[in-house]
Coordinates of C-alpha atoms and ligand atoms in Angstrom, one line a residue:
M1 CA 0.0 0.0 0.0
A2 CA 1.8 3.1 -1.2
W3 CA -0.8 5.7 0.2
D4 CA 1.0 6.5 3.4
F5 CA 0.8 9.5 5.7
S6 CA 3.5 8.5 8.1
T7 CA 7.1 9.9 8.4
E8 CA 10.0 7.4 8.5
P9 CA 11.3 7.3 12.1
E10 CA 14.9 8.4 11.2
F11 CA 13.6 11.5 9.5
Q12 CA 11.1 12.2 12.3
E13 CA 14.1 12.2 14.6
Q14 CA 15.7 14.9 12.4
L15 CA 12.5 16.9 12.5
D16 CA 12.3 16.6 16.2
W17 CA 15.9 17.8 16.5
V18 CA 15.1 20.7 14.2
A19 CA 12.0 21.7 16.3
T20 CA 14.0 21.8 19.5
F21 CA 17.0 23.5 17.9
C22 CA 14.8 26.2 16.4
E23 CA 13.0 26.8 19.7
E24 CA 16.1 26.8 21.8
E25 CA 18.7 28.4 19.5
V26 CA 17.1 30.1 16.5
E27 CA 14.2 31.9 18.0
P28 CA 16.3 33.6 20.8
L29 CA 18.8 34.8 18.2
E30 CA 15.9 36.1 16.1
L31 CA 14.3 37.9 19.0
V32 CA 17.4 39.8 20.0
F33 CA 19.4 40.1 16.7
P34 CA 16.8 39.8 13.9
Y35 CA 19.2 41.0 11.2
A36 CA 22.3 39.1 12.3
V37 CA 22.0 36.4 9.6
R38 CA 22.7 38.8 6.7
M39 CA 25.4 40.9 8.5
R40 CA 29.1 40.5 7.9
D41 CA 30.1 42.0 11.3
P42 CA 32.4 39.4 13.0
K43 CA 30.5 39.8 16.2
M44 CA 27.2 38.8 14.5
K45 CA 28.9 36.0 12.6
A46 CA 30.2 34.6 15.8
L47 CA 26.6 34.2 16.9
V48 CA 25.3 32.9 13.6
D49 CA 28.0 30.6 12.4
P50 CA 27.9 28.0 15.2
L51 CA 24.2 27.5 14.5
K52 CA 24.9 26.9 10.8
A53 CA 27.7 24.5 11.8
K54 CA 25.2 22.5 13.9
V55 CA 22.8 22.3 10.9
K56 CA 25.6 21.1 8.7
E57 CA 26.6 18.4 11.3
H58 CA 23.0 17.1 11.0
G59 CA 23.2 17.0 7.2
L60 CA 20.4 19.5 6.9
W61 CA 22.2 22.3 5.1
A62 CA 20.7 23.4 1.7
I63 CA 18.4 20.5 1.6
F64 CA 16.4 22.0 -1.2
L65 CA 19.2 21.0 -3.7
D66 CA 19.0 17.6 -5.4
K67 CA 22.0 15.3 -5.2
E68 CA 23.0 15.9 -8.8
L69 CA 23.0 19.6 -8.1
G70 CA 25.2 19.3 -5.1
G71 CA 22.7 19.0 -2.2
P72 CA 21.8 16.1 0.0
G73 CA 18.9 15.1 -2.3
Y74 CA 16.1 14.7 0.3
G75 CA 13.5 15.7 -2.3
Q76 CA 10.5 18.0 -2.0
L77 CA 8.4 15.9 0.4
K78 CA 11.0 15.9 3.1
L79 CA 11.8 19.5 2.4
A80 CA 8.1 20.2 2.9
L81 CA 8.1 18.5 6.3
L82 CA 11.2 20.4 7.3
N83 CA 9.8 23.7 6.1
E84 CA 6.7 23.1 8.2
V85 CA 9.0 23.5 11.2
I86 CA 11.5 26.1 10.2
G87 CA 8.9 28.3 8.5
R88 CA 7.7 29.4 12.0
Y89 CA 10.9 31.4 12.4
G90 CA 11.9 34.2 10.0
I91 CA 15.6 33.7 10.2
A92 CA 15.6 29.9 10.2
P93 CA 15.9 29.5 6.4
S94 CA 19.2 31.4 6.5
I95 CA 20.4 29.2 9.3
F96 CA 19.5 26.1 7.2
G97 CA 21.0 27.4 4.0
C98 CA 17.7 27.7 2.2
Q99 CA 16.9 31.4 2.2
A100 CA 15.2 33.0 -0.8
P101 CA 16.2 34.6 -3.1
D102 CA 19.5 32.7 -2.9
T103 CA 17.8 29.3 -3.1
G104 CA 16.3 29.9 -6.5
N105 CA 19.4 31.5 -7.8
M106 CA 21.5 28.6 -6.6
E107 CA 19.0 26.2 -8.3
I108 CA 19.5 27.8 -11.7
L109 CA 23.2 28.1 -11.2
A110 CA 23.4 24.5 -10.3
A111 CA 21.3 23.5 -13.3
Y112 CA 22.6 25.8 -16.0
G113 CA 25.9 27.1 -14.8
T114 CA 29.2 26.2 -16.4
D115 CA 31.8 24.5 -14.1
E116 CA 33.6 27.9 -13.9
Q117 CA 30.4 29.7 -13.0
K118 CA 29.6 27.1 -10.3
K119 CA 33.0 27.4 -8.8
R120 CA 32.9 31.1 -8.8
W121 CA 29.4 31.7 -7.5
L122 CA 27.6 28.6 -6.5
E123 CA 30.1 27.4 -3.9
P124 CA 30.3 30.7 -2.1
L125 CA 26.5 31.1 -2.2
L126 CA 26.1 27.6 -0.7
D127 CA 28.5 28.6 2.0
Q128 CA 26.7 32.0 2.4
E129 CA 30.1 33.7 1.9
I130 CA 28.2 35.8 -0.6
F131 CA 24.5 36.8 -1.1
S132 CA 22.5 37.2 -4.2
A133 CA 19.3 38.9 -5.6
Y134 CA 17.0 38.3 -8.5
S135 CA 16.0 41.2 -10.7
M136 CA 13.1 40.3 -12.9
T137 CA 10.0 42.5 -12.3
E138 CA 9.9 45.8 -14.2
P139 CA 8.1 49.0 -13.1
Q140 CA 6.0 49.2 -16.2
G141 CA 5.4 45.5 -16.8
G142 CA 5.1 43.8 -13.4
S143 CA 6.1 40.2 -14.0
D144 CA 4.8 39.8 -17.5
P145 CA 8.0 38.9 -19.5
N146 CA 6.3 40.0 -22.7
L147 CA 6.4 43.6 -21.4
F148 CA 10.0 43.6 -20.3
K149 CA 12.4 46.1 -21.8
T150 CA 15.7 45.3 -20.1
T151 CA 18.2 44.1 -22.7
A152 CA 21.7 43.0 -23.0
V153 CA 23.6 44.0 -26.2
R154 CA 26.9 42.3 -27.1
D155 CA 29.8 44.7 -27.6
G156 CA 33.0 42.8 -28.3
E157 CA 33.9 40.7 -25.3
E158 CA 31.2 42.2 -23.1
W159 CA 27.4 42.4 -22.6
V160 CA 26.0 45.9 -22.1
I161 CA 22.8 45.9 -20.0
N162 CA 20.3 48.7 -20.0
G163 CA 16.9 48.7 -18.2
E164 CA 15.0 49.3 -15.0
K165 CA 13.9 46.7 -12.5
W166 CA 11.5 46.9 -9.6
F167 CA 11.3 45.1 -6.3
T168 CA 14.6 43.2 -6.4
S169 CA 14.6 41.7 -2.9
A170 CA 17.8 42.4 -0.9
G171 CA 19.3 44.0 -4.0
R172 CA 21.3 46.6 -2.1
I173 CA 23.0 44.0 0.1
A174 CA 23.6 41.4 -2.6
D175 CA 27.1 40.7 -3.9
I176 CA 25.7 39.5 -7.2
I177 CA 22.3 40.1 -9.0
F178 CA 20.7 37.7 -11.4
V179 CA 19.3 40.1 -14.0
M180 CA 16.6 38.8 -16.3
C181 CA 17.0 40.5 -19.7
T182 CA 14.8 40.0 -22.7
N183 CA 17.6 37.9 -24.2
G184 CA 18.9 35.9 -21.2
I185 CA 19.7 35.9 -17.5
F186 CA 23.0 37.6 -16.6
I187 CA 25.0 37.6 -13.4
V188 CA 25.9 41.1 -12.5
P189 CA 28.2 41.9 -9.5
R190 CA 26.4 44.7 -7.6
D191 CA 29.4 47.0 -7.5
T192 CA 29.6 47.1 -11.3
P193 CA 29.5 50.7 -12.6
G194 CA 26.0 51.6 -13.8
V195 CA 24.1 49.5 -11.2
E196 CA 22.1 52.4 -9.7
I197 CA 20.1 51.4 -6.6
Q198 CA 17.3 53.9 -5.9
D199 CA 16.6 55.2 -2.4
Y200 CA 13.1 53.6 -2.2
P201 CA 11.8 51.0 -1.5
R202 CA 14.4 50.0 1.0
T203 CA 14.1 46.2 1.2
H204 CA 12.9 45.3 -2.3
D205 CA 15.0 47.5 -4.5
H206 CA 14.3 49.7 -7.5
I207 CA 17.4 49.4 -9.7
I208 CA 18.4 51.2 -12.8
Y209 CA 20.9 49.4 -15.0
R210 CA 22.6 52.0 -17.1
D211 CA 25.2 50.8 -19.6
V212 CA 26.3 48.0 -17.2
R213 CA 29.1 46.0 -18.7
V214 CA 29.8 42.4 -17.8
P215 CA 32.1 39.9 -19.5
L216 CA 30.6 37.4 -21.9
D217 CA 30.8 34.5 -19.4
H218 CA 28.3 36.3 -17.1
L219 CA 25.4 35.0 -19.2
L220 CA 23.8 32.1 -17.4
G221 CA 22.5 29.3 -19.6
P222 CA 21.7 29.8 -23.2
E223 CA 21.1 33.1 -24.9
D224 CA 17.4 33.7 -25.1
G225 CA 16.9 31.2 -22.3
A226 CA 15.5 33.7 -19.8
K227 CA 11.9 32.4 -19.7
V228 CA 13.0 28.8 -19.3
L229 CA 15.4 29.6 -16.5
A230 CA 12.8 31.9 -14.8
Q231 CA 10.2 29.2 -14.8
R232 CA 12.5 26.7 -13.3
R233 CA 13.5 29.2 -10.6
L234 CA 10.0 30.3 -9.7
G235 CA 8.4 26.8 -9.7
G236 CA 10.6 25.7 -6.8
G237 CA 10.2 29.1 -5.0
R238 CA 6.4 29.0 -5.0
I239 CA 6.1 25.6 -3.4
H240 CA 8.8 26.4 -0.8
H241 CA 6.8 29.5 0.2
A242 CA 3.7 27.5 0.5
M243 CA 5.5 24.9 2.7
R244 CA 6.6 27.7 5.0
S245 CA 3.2 29.3 5.1
I246 CA 1.8 26.1 6.6
A247 CA 4.2 26.8 9.5
Q248 CA 2.9 30.3 9.8
C249 CA -0.7 29.1 9.8
T250 CA 0.0 26.5 12.4
R251 CA 1.7 29.0 14.6
A252 CA -1.3 31.3 14.4
F253 CA -3.6 28.3 15.1
D254 CA -1.6 27.3 18.2
M255 CA -1.8 30.8 19.5
M256 CA -5.5 31.0 18.8
C257 CA -6.2 27.7 20.7
E258 CA -4.0 28.6 23.6
R259 CA -5.8 32.0 23.9
A260 CA -9.2 30.5 23.5
L261 CA -8.5 28.3 26.5
S262 CA -7.1 31.1 28.6
R263 CA -9.6 33.9 28.4
E264 CA -12.9 34.2 30.0
S265 CA -15.9 36.3 28.9
H266 CA -19.6 36.4 29.8
G267 CA -19.4 33.5 32.2
K268 CA -17.3 31.1 30.4
V269 CA -13.9 30.4 28.9
I270 CA -14.1 31.8 25.4
S271 CA -13.3 28.3 23.9
E272 CA -16.8 27.4 25.0
H273 CA -18.5 30.1 22.9
Q274 CA -19.7 28.4 19.7
M275 CA -18.4 31.1 17.4
V276 CA -14.9 30.7 18.8
Q277 CA -15.3 27.0 18.3
S278 CA -16.4 27.7 14.7
A279 CA -13.2 29.7 14.1
I280 CA -11.1 26.9 15.5
A281 CA -12.9 24.2 13.5
D282 CA -12.7 26.1 10.2
S283 CA -9.0 26.9 10.8
Y284 CA -8.2 23.3 11.6
A285 CA -9.8 22.0 8.4
E286 CA -8.3 24.7 6.2
I287 CA -4.8 24.3 7.4
N288 CA -5.0 20.5 6.9
M289 CA -6.5 21.0 3.4
L290 CA -3.6 23.3 2.6
R291 CA -1.1 20.9 4.1
L292 CA -2.4 17.9 2.1
L293 CA -2.4 19.9 -1.1
V294 CA 1.2 21.0 -0.5
L295 CA 2.5 17.5 0.5
W296 CA 0.7 15.9 -2.4
T297 CA 2.3 18.5 -4.7
A298 CA 5.8 17.9 -3.2
W299 CA 5.2 14.2 -3.6
T300 CA 4.2 14.7 -7.2
I301 CA 7.4 16.7 -7.9
D302 CA 9.5 14.0 -6.4
N303 CA 7.8 11.4 -8.5
S304 CA 7.7 13.3 -11.8
S305 CA 9.0 16.9 -12.2
T306 CA 8.3 20.5 -11.3
Q307 CA 6.9 20.9 -14.9
E308 CA 4.4 18.0 -14.4
A309 CA 3.3 19.4 -11.1
R310 CA 2.8 23.0 -12.4
T311 CA -1.0 23.0 -12.0
Q312 CA -0.7 21.8 -8.4
I313 CA 2.1 24.3 -7.6
A314 CA -0.1 27.2 -8.9
A315 CA -3.0 26.0 -6.7
C316 CA -0.7 25.8 -3.7
K317 CA 0.5 29.4 -4.3
Y318 CA -2.9 31.1 -4.0
T319 CA -4.3 28.7 -1.5
A320 CA -1.4 29.3 0.9
A321 CA -2.1 33.0 0.8
K322 CA -5.8 32.5 1.3
V323 CA -5.5 30.2 4.3
L324 CA -2.8 32.4 5.9
R325 CA -5.1 35.4 5.5
E326 CA -8.2 33.6 7.0
V327 CA -6.4 31.8 9.9
S328 CA -4.3 34.8 11.0
Y329 CA -7.3 37.1 10.8
R330 CA -9.3 34.7 13.0
A331 CA -6.4 34.4 15.5
I332 CA -6.1 38.2 15.7
H333 CA -9.9 38.4 16.3
I334 CA -9.7 35.9 19.1
F335 CA -6.9 37.8 20.7
G336 CA -9.0 40.9 20.7
S337 CA -7.2 44.2 21.4
L338 CA -3.9 42.4 22.0
G339 CA -4.3 40.8 18.5
V340 CA -4.2 44.2 16.8
T341 CA -1.0 45.3 18.4
N342 CA 2.5 44.2 17.3
L343 CA 3.1 42.6 20.7
T344 CA 2.5 39.1 19.1
P345 CA 3.5 37.8 15.7
L346 CA -0.1 37.8 14.5
Q347 CA -0.3 41.2 12.9
A348 CA 2.8 40.5 10.9
M349 CA 1.4 37.2 9.7
W350 CA -1.8 38.8 8.6
A351 CA 0.0 41.6 6.8
G352 CA 2.1 38.9 5.1
S353 CA -0.9 37.4 3.4
P354 CA -1.4 40.1 0.7
T355 CA 2.4 39.9 0.2
M356 CA 2.0 36.2 -0.5
S357 CA -0.8 36.9 -2.9
V358 CA 1.4 39.2 -4.9
M359 CA 4.9 37.8 -4.9
D360 CA 6.0 35.1 -7.3
G361 CA 3.2 36.2 -9.7
V362 CA -0.2 37.5 -8.6
D363 CA -2.8 35.0 -7.6
E364 CA -4.9 35.8 -10.6
V365 CA -2.2 34.5 -13.0
H366 CA -2.0 31.3 -11.1
K367 CA -5.7 30.8 -11.0
V368 CA -5.7 31.2 -14.8
T369 CA -3.0 28.5 -15.0
V370 CA -5.1 26.2 -12.9
A371 CA -8.3 26.8 -14.7
R372 CA -6.8 26.5 -18.2
N373 CA -4.9 23.3 -17.3
V374 CA -7.8 21.7 -15.6
L375 CA -10.2 22.5 -18.4
K376 CA -7.9 20.6 -20.8
G377 CA -9.3 17.4 -19.3
Y378 CA -12.9 18.3 -20.2
A379 CA -14.9 18.7 -23.4
P380 CA -18.2 20.5 -24.1
H381 CA -21.3 18.3 -24.0
E382 CA -23.0 17.3 -27.2
G383 CA -26.4 18.8 -27.9
L384 CA -28.6 20.9 -25.6
W385 CA -28.3 19.0 -22.4
P386 CA -25.4 18.5 -20.0
T387 CA -24.1 14.9 -19.5
E388 CA -25.7 14.8 -16.0
Y389 CA -29.2 15.9 -17.3
L390 CA -31.2 13.3 -15.4
P391 CA -34.2 12.7 -17.7
A392 CA -31.9 11.8 -20.6
K393 CA -29.8 9.6 -18.3
R394 CA -32.9 8.0 -16.9
A395 CA -34.3 7.2 -20.4
K396 CA -31.0 5.6 -21.3
A397 CA -30.9 3.6 -18.1
R398 CA -34.4 2.3 -18.7
A399 CA -33.0 0.5 -21.8
K400 CA -30.9 -1.6 -19.3
F401 CA -34.1 -2.9 -17.7
A402 CA -36.1 -3.2 -21.0
D403 CA -36.1 -7.0 -21.1
A404 CA -37.0 -7.3 -17.4
M405 CA -39.9 -4.9 -17.8
A406 CA -41.1 -6.7 -20.9
A407 CA -41.1 -9.9 -18.8
D408 CA -42.8 -8.4 -15.8
P409 CA -45.3 -5.5 -16.4
D410 CA -45.3 -4.7 -12.7
L411 CA -41.7 -3.5 -13.0
E412 CA -42.8 -1.1 -15.7
K413 CA -45.5 0.2 -13.4
Y414 CA -43.0 0.7 -10.5
A415 CA -40.7 2.6 -12.8
E416 CA -43.5 4.9 -14.0
F417 CA -44.6 5.5 -10.4
M418 CA -41.1 6.3 -9.2
A419 CA -40.4 8.5 -12.2
R420 CA -43.4 10.6 -11.3
R421 CA -42.3 10.8 -7.7
V422 CA -38.8 12.1 -8.5
D423 CA -39.9 14.3 -11.4
G424 CA -41.2 16.9 -9.1
H425 CA -41.1 19.5 -11.8
Ligands
FAD501 C1 7.7 40.5 -1.0 C2 7.9 40.5 -2.4 C3 9.2 40.2 -2.9 C4 9.5 40.2 -4.3 N1 10.7 39.9 -4.7 C5 11.0 40.1 -6.0 C6 12.4 39.8 -6.4 O1 13.3 39.5 -5.7 N2 12.7 40.0 -7.7 C7 11.7 40.4 -8.6 O2 12.0 40.5 -9.8 N3 10.4 40.7 -8.3 C8 10.1 40.5 -7.0 N4 8.8 40.8 -6.5 C9 7.8 41.3 -7.5 C10 6.8 40.4 -7.9 O3 7.2 39.4 -8.8 C11 5.6 41.2 -8.5 O4 5.2 42.1 -7.4 C12 4.5 40.4 -9.0 O5 4.9 39.6 -10.0 C13 3.4 41.3 -9.5 O6 3.8 42.4 -10.3 P1 3.3 43.9 -9.8 O7 3.7 44.1 -8.4 O8 3.9 44.8 -10.8 O9 1.8 43.8 -9.9 P2 0.9 44.0 -11.2 O10 1.4 43.1 -12.3 O11 0.8 45.5 -11.5 O12 -0.5 43.5 -10.7 C14 -1.4 44.3 -9.9 C15 -2.8 43.7 -9.9 O13 -3.3 43.7 -11.3 C16 -4.1 42.5 -11.5 N5 -3.4 41.6 -12.5 C17 -2.2 41.7 -12.9 N6 -2.0 40.7 -13.9 C18 -3.1 40.1 -14.0 C19 -3.6 39.0 -14.8 N7 -2.7 38.4 -15.7 N8 -4.8 38.6 -14.7 C20 -5.7 39.2 -13.8 N9 -5.3 40.2 -13.0 C21 -4.1 40.6 -13.1 C22 -4.1 41.8 -10.1 O14 -5.2 42.2 -9.4 C23 -2.8 42.2 -9.5 O15 -2.8 42.0 -8.1 C24 8.5 40.6 -5.2 C25 7.2 41.0 -4.7 C26 6.9 40.9 -3.4 C27 5.6 41.3 -2.9

């Protein structure tokens, strides 16, 4: 029987270790030094590096990468189970070597980079000696590649890049930026002359690339391969975000349940009020629906490919945002006035749900993908009536009993009588 919801005991032990490690080591670091993971200050590194070393000792570093790409090759299902734990803590992905946008960039470097490119950029990225960013979205065209204008023109032994990009996460602190041009993806060191990072926004950067010159070997993958590489990059990213959002939903749910049992109002503990119970019951069911969708998708990727699972990945993307929005809202509500402050993580979770709906392509685009792909499995009905039009189906079914009715007229009478009863109209 292959339909199995259990986790193998050895991996469960790893997950238990991760849960304890995050609670005892990662969360305290996050609460006191929330930006330490991306800082190069030796004092901060002295706090962060020992945690990374422990992760490496447990063989859990960069587990998103397949074996042939240089990772441990756990696959997406195990990654999903791990992300369900580490997704509770904002800095944990950095401690486990699986922080976006570096993960997606490493994936395409591993898959499409030359040996020289891997040595130069993949190894230091894997070791977090350098950081990267991904510049795709454009201010006039959002994430629709057909509207992109940023181009690279060959000039002798160099590419000359001109264009404008919007919302490049961590662009201003990255060492290298993967720039999606109309004719390919190029790796641009951030300090290259002509990389002009605008003052705003501060975290997701607006960057003008003005006559930026990079050597020919900074093109990643084939010329004109931008869309293929971008798809590969984003497919993985979307499912990983969905995995981590299960952790966020579960955290909000845990908080909601604890509070419901702790607070009294109008003569009883609020968990005994039916509308609070309804919020808990709906949240429980929605989180588990999301979880099963994500795990099934991860399993499908492991057993086929990201491409094969693209309809499921798209469904995970907008469902994760929706469940996070609903569950975190209910939790805030159950927390009352405390919920609307920033004294608990709930406000940030709720505010994160529209972000999830927009990033990695807006929900609408993914819903279109799902609807289009699903509809490929259907055809219009012939004639006026749908396939499930009951009078037509019943008439056809009567043929099955024609001989029996001919042999026994009572059966015919029963059929007529029952038809009149069900044909209320
Ligand atoms: C937190 C975060 C991090 C990000 N990081 C990066 C990054 O590192 N690098 C990068 O390049 N980009 C990044 N982005 C940008 C992201 O890819 C874009 O925000 C996203 O693709 C949408 O583009 P847009 O913001 O221009 O919205 P628009 O494309 O302007 O969409 C706005 C609205 O228009 C409607 N709409 C748009 N298209 C359609 C459609 N096809 N069908 C129906 N309705 C539609 C929807 O209601 C949509 O919400 C990030 C975004 C966020 C929020």
